Short mmCIF file of C-alpha atoms in Angstrom, two decimals:
data_model
loop_
_atom_site.label_atom_id
_atom_site.label_comp_id
_atom_site.label_asym_id
_atom_site.label_seq_id
_atom_site.Cartn_x
_atom_site.Cartn_y
_atom_site.Cartn_z
CA MET A 1 131.78 141.76 123.67
CA TYR A 2 128.36 142.35 122.10
CA THR A 3 124.90 142.25 123.78
CA ARG A 4 121.35 142.85 122.96
CA GLY A 5 119.78 146.18 123.63
CA ARG A 6 116.84 146.10 125.92
CA ASN A 7 114.39 147.77 123.60
CA SER A 8 115.75 146.84 120.27
CA VAL A 9 116.51 143.66 118.30
CA PHE A 10 120.29 144.49 118.00
CA SER A 11 122.78 146.79 119.80
CA PHE A 12 126.39 146.94 118.90
CA SER A 13 129.77 147.52 120.47
CA SER A 14 132.98 148.18 118.70
CA VAL A 15 135.93 145.87 118.62
CA THR A 16 139.09 146.78 116.86
CA ASN A 17 141.61 144.25 115.34
CA SER A 18 144.68 145.48 113.59
CA GLY A 19 143.09 149.04 113.35
CA TYR A 20 139.68 147.82 111.85
CA LEU A 21 136.44 148.57 113.43
CA TYR A 22 133.80 145.73 113.40
CA GLN A 23 130.09 146.09 114.14
CA LEU A 24 128.67 142.85 115.54
CA PRO A 25 125.04 142.09 116.02
CA PHE A 26 123.38 140.35 118.92
CA CYS A 27 122.88 136.64 118.00
CA THR A 28 121.08 135.16 121.10
CA ARG A 29 118.99 136.43 123.87
CA SER A 30 120.42 138.06 126.95
CA HIS A 31 123.82 136.58 126.60
CA SER A 32 127.23 138.21 125.73
CA TYR A 33 129.93 136.46 123.91
CA LEU A 34 133.58 137.04 123.80
CA LEU A 35 135.35 137.62 120.58
CA SER A 36 137.94 135.13 121.49
CA ASN A 37 135.24 132.52 120.51
CA LEU A 38 135.58 133.61 116.94
CA SER A 39 138.46 133.28 114.63
CA MET A 40 139.57 136.89 114.03
CA PRO A 41 140.55 136.69 110.42
CA SER A 42 137.19 134.90 109.59
CA ILE A 43 135.14 137.68 111.16
CA VAL A 44 132.55 138.62 108.77
CA GLU A 45 130.78 141.71 107.76
CA SER A 46 127.10 142.65 108.47
CA SER A 47 125.90 140.80 105.28
CA SER A 48 126.73 137.50 107.01
CA GLU A 49 124.11 138.27 109.79
CA TYR A 50 120.50 136.91 109.32
CA ASP A 51 117.32 136.26 111.16
CA LEU A 52 117.31 132.70 110.03
CA ILE A 53 119.82 130.34 108.33
CA ILE A 54 118.35 127.25 106.47
CA VAL A 55 120.78 124.32 105.89
CA GLY A 56 119.59 122.27 102.72
CA ALA A 57 117.59 123.62 99.73
CA GLY A 58 115.41 120.74 99.22
CA VAL A 59 111.59 120.58 99.46
CA LEU A 60 111.39 121.88 103.04
CA GLY A 61 114.31 124.09 103.05
CA SER A 62 113.29 126.02 99.80
CA ALA A 63 109.76 126.16 100.98
CA ALA A 64 110.65 127.54 104.40
CA ALA A 65 113.02 130.07 102.89
CA LYS A 66 110.09 131.39 100.80
CA ALA A 67 107.76 131.37 103.77
CA PHE A 68 109.91 133.19 106.35
CA GLY A 69 111.38 135.54 103.63
CA SER A 70 107.73 136.49 102.93
CA ASP A 71 107.18 137.28 106.55
CA GLY A 72 110.04 139.91 106.54
CA ARG A 73 112.62 137.68 108.04
CA ARG A 74 116.13 137.95 106.64
CA VAL A 75 116.82 134.46 105.41
CA LEU A 76 120.06 132.66 104.33
CA LEU A 77 119.45 129.34 102.36
CA LEU A 78 122.64 127.16 102.06
CA GLU A 79 122.85 124.35 99.77
CA ARG A 80 125.95 122.10 99.01
CA ASP A 81 125.00 121.78 95.31
CA LEU A 82 122.45 124.14 93.54
CA SER A 83 122.59 122.12 90.21
CA GLU A 84 119.44 120.08 89.25
CA PRO A 85 119.31 117.06 91.66
CA ASP A 86 118.81 113.58 90.13
CA ARG A 87 116.90 111.44 92.55
CA ILE A 88 114.65 108.43 92.23
CA VAL A 89 112.11 109.35 95.06
CA GLY A 90 110.26 112.49 95.84
CA GLU A 91 108.50 112.42 92.54
CA LEU A 92 104.83 112.31 93.53
CA LEU A 93 103.18 115.01 95.41
CA GLN A 94 99.97 113.95 97.13
CA PRO A 95 96.88 116.18 96.94
CA GLY A 96 97.34 117.12 100.61
CA GLY A 97 100.98 118.39 99.68
CA VAL A 98 99.31 120.37 96.77
CA ASN A 99 97.09 122.01 99.20
CA ALA A 100 100.02 122.94 101.49
CA LEU A 101 102.10 124.28 98.46
CA THR A 102 99.07 126.46 97.61
CA ALA A 103 98.90 127.75 101.15
CA LEU A 104 102.38 128.87 100.82
CA GLY A 105 101.78 130.65 97.66
CA MET A 106 104.06 128.24 95.74
CA GLU A 107 101.62 126.47 93.49
CA ASP A 108 103.26 127.80 90.46
CA CYS A 109 106.33 125.48 91.26
CA LEU A 110 104.21 122.64 89.79
CA GLU A 111 103.83 124.33 86.42
CA GLY A 112 106.45 124.16 83.55
CA ILE A 113 108.10 120.92 84.67
CA ASP A 114 106.16 118.61 82.47
CA GLY A 115 104.38 117.16 85.45
CA ILE A 116 101.68 114.69 85.10
CA PRO A 117 98.27 115.06 87.05
CA CYS A 118 97.69 112.03 89.43
CA HIS A 119 94.00 111.09 90.11
CA GLY A 120 94.60 108.10 92.42
CA TYR A 121 96.07 104.52 92.44
CA ALA A 122 95.65 101.20 90.81
CA ILE A 123 96.69 98.13 92.74
CA TYR A 124 97.50 94.95 90.97
CA ARG A 125 97.52 91.41 92.72
CA GLU A 126 97.39 88.04 90.99
CA ASN A 127 96.11 89.24 87.68
CA GLU A 128 93.61 91.39 89.12
CA TRP A 129 93.41 95.40 89.34
CA VAL A 130 91.38 97.44 91.81
CA HIS A 131 90.98 101.16 91.05
CA ILE A 132 91.47 103.62 94.07
CA PRO A 133 90.83 107.22 92.98
CA TYR A 134 91.33 110.12 95.31
CA PRO A 135 88.40 111.42 97.22
CA VAL A 136 86.84 114.87 96.95
CA ASN A 137 89.28 117.63 98.09
CA ASP A 138 87.42 119.84 100.70
CA ALA A 139 89.70 122.72 99.76
CA THR A 140 88.32 122.87 96.15
CA GLY A 141 85.08 120.85 96.31
CA GLU A 142 86.43 118.70 93.23
CA ASN A 143 87.90 115.36 92.96
CA ALA A 144 91.44 115.60 94.46
CA VAL A 145 94.45 115.73 92.04
CA GLY A 146 98.11 115.10 92.87
CA LYS A 147 101.10 115.75 90.64
CA SER A 148 104.06 113.57 89.56
CA PHE A 149 107.17 115.05 88.09
CA HIS A 150 110.91 114.81 87.71
CA HIS A 151 112.19 115.50 91.25
CA GLY A 152 114.97 117.70 90.16
CA ARG A 153 112.78 120.01 87.96
CA PHE A 154 110.40 120.69 91.06
CA ILE A 155 113.29 121.34 93.41
CA GLN A 156 114.81 123.98 90.91
CA LYS A 157 111.30 125.68 90.78
CA LEU A 158 111.16 125.81 94.67
CA ARG A 159 114.75 127.21 94.78
CA ALA A 160 113.84 129.86 92.18
CA ALA A 161 110.86 130.76 94.10
CA ALA A 162 112.91 131.25 97.22
CA ARG A 163 115.56 133.21 95.40
CA ASP A 164 112.93 135.53 94.05
CA THR A 165 111.62 136.29 97.49
CA LYS A 166 112.58 139.48 99.10
CA ASN A 167 114.79 139.12 102.14
CA VAL A 168 116.02 135.78 101.07
CA GLU A 169 119.61 134.98 99.82
CA VAL A 170 120.64 131.74 98.48
CA LYS A 171 124.27 130.52 98.55
CA GLU A 172 126.05 127.31 97.25
CA ALA A 173 128.18 126.22 100.18
CA THR A 174 128.61 123.07 102.19
CA VAL A 175 127.86 123.50 105.94
CA THR A 176 130.69 121.78 107.84
CA SER A 177 129.58 122.54 111.34
CA LEU A 178 127.29 124.59 113.70
CA ILE A 179 128.79 127.44 115.69
CA LYS A 180 127.83 127.27 119.36
CA ASP A 181 128.02 129.49 122.24
CA GLU A 182 130.53 127.87 124.72
CA ASP A 183 128.49 128.87 127.60
CA ASP A 184 125.15 127.52 127.08
CA ASP A 185 125.56 125.29 123.94
CA ARG A 186 123.37 127.55 121.83
CA VAL A 187 123.65 127.43 118.16
CA ILE A 188 124.37 130.98 116.80
CA GLY A 189 125.37 130.21 113.19
CA VAL A 190 127.09 127.90 110.87
CA LEU A 191 130.50 127.35 109.27
CA ALA A 192 130.39 126.81 105.56
CA ASN A 193 132.72 126.22 102.71
CA PRO A 194 131.64 127.73 99.35
CA LYS A 195 132.98 126.09 96.05
CA ASP A 196 135.89 128.53 96.06
CA GLY A 197 137.05 126.82 99.19
CA LYS A 198 137.25 129.86 101.44
CA GLU A 199 135.53 129.11 104.79
CA GLU A 200 132.90 131.45 105.94
CA LYS A 201 130.88 132.10 109.06
CA PHE A 202 127.26 132.99 109.00
CA TYR A 203 125.38 134.06 112.17
CA ALA A 204 121.64 134.16 113.19
CA PRO A 205 119.68 133.61 116.38
CA LEU A 206 117.94 130.56 114.67
CA THR A 207 119.11 127.79 112.42
CA LEU A 208 116.83 125.36 110.52
CA VAL A 209 118.52 122.17 109.42
CA ALA A 210 116.86 120.30 106.52
CA ASP A 211 119.69 118.22 105.22
CA GLY A 212 117.76 115.19 104.37
CA LEU A 213 117.99 111.44 104.81
CA PHE A 214 121.76 111.43 105.18
CA SER A 215 121.80 114.22 107.61
CA LYS A 216 125.11 115.07 109.13
CA PHE A 217 123.48 117.12 111.87
CA ARG A 218 120.95 114.63 113.19
CA LYS A 219 123.24 113.44 115.92
CA GLU A 220 123.20 117.16 117.26
CA PHE A 221 119.52 116.76 117.87
CA THR A 222 118.59 113.12 118.70
CA GLU A 223 120.18 109.90 119.33
CA LYS A 224 117.54 108.15 117.16
CA THR A 225 118.91 106.77 113.72
CA PRO A 226 116.89 105.65 110.78
CA ASP A 227 115.76 102.07 110.73
CA VAL A 228 116.44 100.81 107.23
CA ARG A 229 114.69 97.56 106.33
CA SER A 230 114.64 97.77 102.62
CA TYR A 231 115.84 99.50 99.55
CA PHE A 232 114.04 101.15 96.52
CA ALA A 233 115.97 100.28 93.29
CA GLY A 234 114.66 102.43 90.34
CA PHE A 235 115.02 103.27 86.74
CA GLU A 236 112.95 105.04 84.03
CA ILE A 237 110.91 103.31 81.26
CA LYS A 238 110.42 105.39 78.13
CA GLY A 239 107.34 105.18 76.03
CA LEU A 240 105.27 102.90 78.32
CA THR A 241 101.48 103.35 78.39
CA MET A 242 100.34 102.42 81.91
CA PRO A 243 97.18 100.29 82.39
CA MET A 244 95.54 103.20 84.09
CA PRO A 245 97.08 106.41 82.93
CA ASN A 246 97.32 109.46 85.43
CA HIS A 247 97.53 107.00 88.35
CA GLY A 248 100.28 105.59 90.55
CA HIS A 249 100.39 101.90 90.20
CA VAL A 250 101.34 99.40 93.10
CA ILE A 251 102.11 95.94 91.87
CA LEU A 252 102.08 93.28 94.59
CA VAL A 253 104.67 90.80 93.82
CA ASP A 254 106.74 88.42 95.97
CA PRO A 255 108.52 89.39 98.13
CA SER A 256 107.68 93.07 98.28
CA PRO A 257 105.89 95.62 95.98
CA VAL A 258 106.74 97.47 92.90
CA LEU A 259 105.83 101.03 92.50
CA MET A 260 105.24 102.83 89.09
CA TYR A 261 104.07 106.05 87.98
CA GLN A 262 104.49 108.56 85.18
CA ILE A 263 107.01 111.45 85.76
CA GLY A 264 106.95 113.22 82.33
CA SER A 265 105.28 113.06 78.91
CA ASN A 266 107.34 109.98 78.03
CA GLU A 267 108.97 108.71 81.19
CA THR A 268 107.56 106.25 83.82
CA ARG A 269 109.43 105.70 87.13
CA VAL A 270 109.73 102.16 88.31
CA LEU A 271 110.70 101.53 91.98
CA ILE A 272 111.29 98.07 93.09
CA ASP A 273 111.39 97.35 96.80
CA VAL A 274 114.19 95.09 97.78
CA PRO A 275 113.98 93.76 101.39
CA GLY A 276 117.16 93.35 103.59
CA LYS A 277 120.52 93.56 101.98
CA LEU A 278 120.63 95.09 98.37
CA PRO A 279 122.28 92.94 95.75
CA SER A 280 125.29 94.35 93.92
CA ILE A 281 124.31 96.67 91.06
CA ALA A 282 127.99 96.91 89.86
CA ASN A 283 128.37 93.07 89.07
CA GLY A 284 124.74 92.69 87.70
CA ASP A 285 123.31 90.75 90.60
CA LEU A 286 120.56 93.22 91.05
CA LYS A 287 119.66 93.11 87.39
CA ARG A 288 119.54 89.39 87.23
CA TYR A 289 117.23 89.40 90.27
CA PHE A 290 114.83 91.73 88.60
CA GLU A 291 114.80 89.67 85.41
CA GLU A 292 114.48 86.26 87.03
CA SER A 293 112.25 86.98 90.08
CA ILE A 294 110.44 90.19 89.45
CA ALA A 295 109.61 90.49 85.74
CA PRO A 296 107.71 87.32 85.65
CA GLN A 297 105.26 88.57 88.15
CA LEU A 298 104.48 91.73 86.38
CA PRO A 299 101.37 92.28 84.19
CA GLU A 300 101.87 91.31 80.61
CA SER A 301 101.27 94.90 79.37
CA ILE A 302 104.16 96.09 81.54
CA ARG A 303 106.61 93.19 81.18
CA PRO A 304 108.38 93.73 77.74
CA LYS A 305 109.06 97.49 78.34
CA PHE A 306 110.32 96.75 81.90
CA LEU A 307 112.89 94.17 80.58
CA GLU A 308 113.87 96.50 77.75
CA ALA A 309 114.63 99.42 80.21
CA LEU A 310 116.35 97.24 82.48
CA GLN A 311 119.02 96.66 79.91
CA THR A 312 119.39 100.34 78.76
CA GLU A 313 118.54 102.44 81.65
CA ARG A 314 120.73 103.47 84.77
CA LEU A 315 119.89 101.44 87.97
CA ARG A 316 119.95 103.33 91.20
CA SER A 317 119.02 102.65 94.72
CA MET A 318 117.89 104.61 97.91
CA PRO A 319 117.45 103.12 101.46
CA ASN A 320 113.97 103.08 102.83
CA GLY A 321 114.15 104.07 106.45
CA PHE A 322 111.76 104.72 109.39
CA LEU A 323 112.58 107.51 111.90
CA PRO A 324 109.95 108.57 114.33
CA PRO A 325 109.67 112.27 115.09
CA SER A 326 111.31 113.92 117.92
CA VAL A 327 110.63 117.20 119.62
CA ASN A 328 112.94 120.16 118.86
CA GLN A 329 114.19 121.52 122.25
CA ASN A 330 117.70 122.86 121.26
CA ASN A 331 118.37 126.40 121.67
CA GLY A 332 118.79 128.23 118.36
CA LEU A 333 118.33 124.99 116.33
CA ILE A 334 115.34 123.37 114.62
CA ILE A 335 115.80 120.08 112.60
CA LEU A 336 113.07 119.10 110.04
CA GLY A 337 112.34 117.04 107.12
CA ASP A 338 113.87 113.55 106.62
CA ALA A 339 116.75 114.67 109.11
CA MET A 340 113.90 114.53 111.81
CA ASN A 341 111.11 112.23 110.69
CA MET A 342 110.95 109.49 107.88
CA ARG A 343 108.55 106.87 106.83
CA HIS A 344 108.70 104.31 103.91
CA PRO A 345 108.29 106.14 100.58
CA LEU A 346 105.75 103.60 99.29
CA THR A 347 102.82 105.99 99.90
CA GLY A 348 104.63 109.03 98.65
CA GLY A 349 103.91 111.07 101.88
CA GLY A 350 107.40 112.55 102.64
CA MET A 351 106.91 115.89 100.61
CA THR A 352 103.40 116.26 101.92
CA VAL A 353 104.56 116.25 105.59
CA ALA A 354 107.47 118.45 104.79
CA LEU A 355 105.23 121.05 103.13
CA GLN A 356 102.60 120.88 105.94
CA ASP A 357 105.32 121.29 108.52
CA VAL A 358 106.41 124.55 106.73
CA VAL A 359 102.87 125.70 106.89
CA LEU A 360 102.43 124.98 110.56
CA LEU A 361 106.04 126.41 111.46
CA LYS A 362 105.32 129.63 109.56
CA GLU A 363 102.04 130.06 111.75
CA LEU A 364 103.78 129.08 115.01
CA LEU A 365 106.90 131.36 114.38
CA SER A 366 105.06 134.32 112.68
CA PRO A 367 106.23 137.92 113.41
CA GLU A 368 102.86 138.48 115.40
CA SER A 369 103.77 135.56 117.69
CA ILE A 370 107.65 136.07 117.77
CA PRO A 371 108.64 139.60 116.80
CA SER A 372 112.39 138.46 116.92
CA PHE A 373 114.03 135.00 116.76
CA THR A 374 116.24 136.00 119.64
CA GLU A 375 113.30 135.12 121.80
CA THR A 376 114.89 131.75 122.37
CA ASP A 377 112.55 130.67 125.23
CA VAL A 378 109.40 131.35 123.36
CA ILE A 379 110.71 129.55 120.40
CA ILE A 380 111.27 126.44 122.51
CA GLN A 381 107.90 126.65 123.79
CA GLN A 382 106.46 126.96 120.26
CA MET A 383 108.37 124.10 119.06
CA GLY A 384 106.88 121.98 121.86
CA ALA A 385 103.40 122.89 120.41
CA PHE A 386 104.68 122.25 116.92
CA HIS A 387 105.79 118.54 117.83
CA TRP A 388 102.18 117.82 119.03
CA ALA A 389 100.15 119.96 116.60
CA ARG A 390 101.86 118.12 113.60
CA LYS A 391 100.63 114.85 114.83
CA ARG A 392 97.23 115.92 113.28
CA TYR A 393 98.57 115.26 109.72
CA CYS A 394 101.86 113.39 110.08
CA THR A 395 100.60 110.44 112.31
CA ALA A 396 98.32 108.94 109.75
CA ILE A 397 100.92 109.32 106.96
CA ASN A 398 103.69 107.92 108.92
CA VAL A 399 101.88 104.86 110.39
CA LEU A 400 99.87 104.14 107.20
CA ALA A 401 103.22 104.10 105.23
CA MET A 402 104.82 101.67 107.54
CA ALA A 403 101.77 99.43 108.18
CA LEU A 404 100.80 99.18 104.48
CA TYR A 405 104.46 98.33 103.48
CA ARG A 406 104.42 95.52 105.95
CA LEU A 407 101.07 94.29 104.61
CA PHE A 408 102.09 94.65 101.01
CA SER A 409 105.41 92.82 101.55
CA ALA A 410 103.62 90.01 103.58
CA GLN A 411 106.68 88.12 104.90
CA ASP A 412 104.63 85.44 106.80
CA SER A 413 101.21 83.55 106.43
CA ASP A 414 99.26 85.84 108.65
CA LEU A 415 100.42 88.88 106.83
CA ALA A 416 99.58 87.21 103.62
CA VAL A 417 96.03 86.83 105.10
CA LEU A 418 95.96 90.51 105.83
CA GLN A 419 97.17 91.46 102.37
CA ARG A 420 94.40 89.37 100.72
CA GLY A 421 91.87 90.86 102.86
CA CYS A 422 93.12 94.39 102.11
CA PHE A 423 92.93 93.88 98.46
CA GLU A 424 89.37 92.56 98.79
CA TYR A 425 88.44 95.28 101.19
CA PHE A 426 89.46 97.85 98.53
CA LYS A 427 87.24 96.06 96.01
CA CYS A 428 84.14 96.84 98.09
CA GLY A 429 84.24 100.46 97.02
CA GLY A 430 82.74 103.49 98.86
CA LYS A 431 84.37 104.42 102.16
CA CYS A 432 86.52 101.36 101.98
CA ILE A 433 88.76 103.14 99.35
CA SER A 434 87.74 106.84 99.85
CA GLU A 435 88.87 107.13 103.41
CA PRO A 436 91.96 105.06 103.21
CA CYS A 437 92.90 106.94 100.19
CA GLY A 438 92.17 110.22 101.86
CA LEU A 439 94.56 109.33 104.66
CA LEU A 440 97.28 108.35 102.20
CA SER A 441 96.74 111.55 100.18
CA GLY A 442 96.92 113.86 103.26
CA LEU A 443 93.41 115.04 102.94
CA ILE A 444 91.99 113.16 105.84
CA GLN A 445 93.97 114.09 109.03
CA ARG A 446 92.39 111.83 111.61
CA PRO A 447 94.48 109.04 112.94
CA ILE A 448 91.31 107.29 114.38
CA VAL A 449 90.06 106.81 110.80
CA LEU A 450 93.28 104.83 110.06
CA ILE A 451 92.82 102.68 113.19
CA TYR A 452 89.23 101.89 112.21
CA HIS A 453 90.02 100.99 108.68
CA PHE A 454 93.04 98.93 109.62
CA PHE A 455 91.08 96.75 111.94
CA ALA A 456 88.17 96.58 109.66
CA VAL A 457 90.60 95.13 107.05
CA ALA A 458 91.74 92.63 109.67
CA VAL A 459 88.32 91.41 110.32
CA TYR A 460 87.27 91.34 106.70
CA ALA A 461 90.41 89.38 105.93
CA LEU A 462 89.31 86.71 108.41
CA VAL A 463 85.94 86.49 106.67
CA VAL A 464 87.82 86.15 103.41
CA GLU A 465 90.00 83.54 104.69
CA PHE A 466 87.11 81.52 106.02
CA LYS A 467 85.36 81.55 102.67
CA ARG A 468 88.59 80.69 101.00
CA ALA A 469 89.35 77.64 103.30
CA GLY A 470 85.81 76.43 103.56
CA TRP A 471 84.09 74.42 106.49
CA SER A 472 86.60 71.70 106.26
CA GLN A 473 89.47 73.99 107.40
CA ALA A 474 87.16 75.67 109.95
CA HIS A 475 89.45 74.62 112.94
CA ILE A 476 92.41 76.30 111.19
CA SER A 477 90.39 79.25 110.35
CA PHE A 478 89.45 79.57 114.14
CA ILE A 479 93.05 79.63 115.13
CA LYS A 480 93.77 82.18 112.40
CA ILE A 481 91.49 84.52 114.32
CA PHE A 482 94.01 84.92 117.00
CA THR A 483 97.24 84.82 114.92
CA VAL A 484 96.03 87.27 112.36
CA LEU A 485 94.55 89.80 114.89
CA TYR A 486 97.95 89.48 116.70
CA ALA A 487 99.75 90.08 113.39
CA ALA A 488 97.56 93.19 112.77
CA CYS A 489 98.25 94.55 116.42
CA VAL A 490 102.11 94.15 116.05
CA THR A 491 101.94 95.75 112.76
CA ILE A 492 100.31 98.98 113.59
CA PHE A 493 100.76 99.56 117.40
CA PRO A 494 104.40 99.93 117.58
CA TYR A 495 104.20 102.84 115.03
CA LEU A 496 101.40 104.40 116.75
CA TRP A 497 103.37 104.24 120.12
CA SER A 498 106.37 105.81 118.37
CA GLU A 499 104.27 108.87 117.62
CA THR A 500 103.22 109.32 121.17
CA LYS A 501 106.89 109.66 122.44
CA ASN A 502 109.16 112.67 122.34
#
């Protein structure tokens, strides 16, 4: 058996197996473990013992490895495939995410990847454009700037930053299961298969799982599952000059929006939201749907290149899910990123939330607060504080993403009224665009501002509807007061409520 010494992080006891002497560290607080719980041929040497194991080297995992390694923690970062990923989402980092990256000392990861500065959004509806610039960034005193890029290039820069950090070890291996203590169900490490196929065990008093949207370990943490209501189908357009360069473009079409933004010097990403079941890509149903239903609704300046790229570029899809956050209360285990909390990617808030989570977690689990990750009870308390403290920045981003998607997809007449009102509200300028865009960008972290503007949009939408219908339809407009306000309430309140629960 091995136990923790009273006045030290580790104490060791010797165990022999076939004449060999093994030195095993303490992995969790005030517990002893029988070696019979381990497979003796797989017992690993001291190099397989860490302060923190991170599963998944995506945005959150790589940033967390850098953050905790810089704090002097010995970190193991495990990733199934360390080659450059090729994804159609996670390609636009909002200004709030840029601020978080800077706070982590990783702003250089945005350089050398052919990234494109992003200064805001342009929204298109029924042959009209409205410009929504980012507000002033309080951190710099200048107009805020985001960055769009090829997702894989950004990830490789994050991984390189983690790998170059003292105390961080990066391994290519597939984590197959969590190792738990049989007595108290405490996670004490992971079982992983490197590419050579030889299974290895790695031990640490704390494991952080950030294995993304398709997390295999989510069930270890929560019974919640992602609510998938639509899919993004995407491809690249080469050589397209956007109507408003250096901006994200949201094109409101029937039945749901199209998102476009430049991700390189010559490449523009197109993401078309497809509600419900995704038509088959293999037999050409999806391509025909885009040609016949979506292309005719696009601006004329975009349509030819859109149709051309549709014939030549690879078409791929990703599910758009919603997963409300849950409090981390598992001994020895933290789950973060899309494995724990998701929102519709329409507003591009996922990476911003992930990086801000790392900033907050680094603060709450700092060596000054928790000298050793064997202090499990203290970590549980800090994770309770983390759950509520992150509401400051994640609530507005989560709720805005879902509410705005519901308005922009407008699947009934009352939501169509709200969509028209929202577009006209943005045309008013001033705080009608600066504060909503500040929420979207992660620069304004006050959910009450979101609630105020959402219902301001609802009221303004009723004014727009009355003017549009005229006095002859006043009786119908009067009824709309109740139905539209009801639609607004059922659009936003369920998502706000989901943020208040554990």
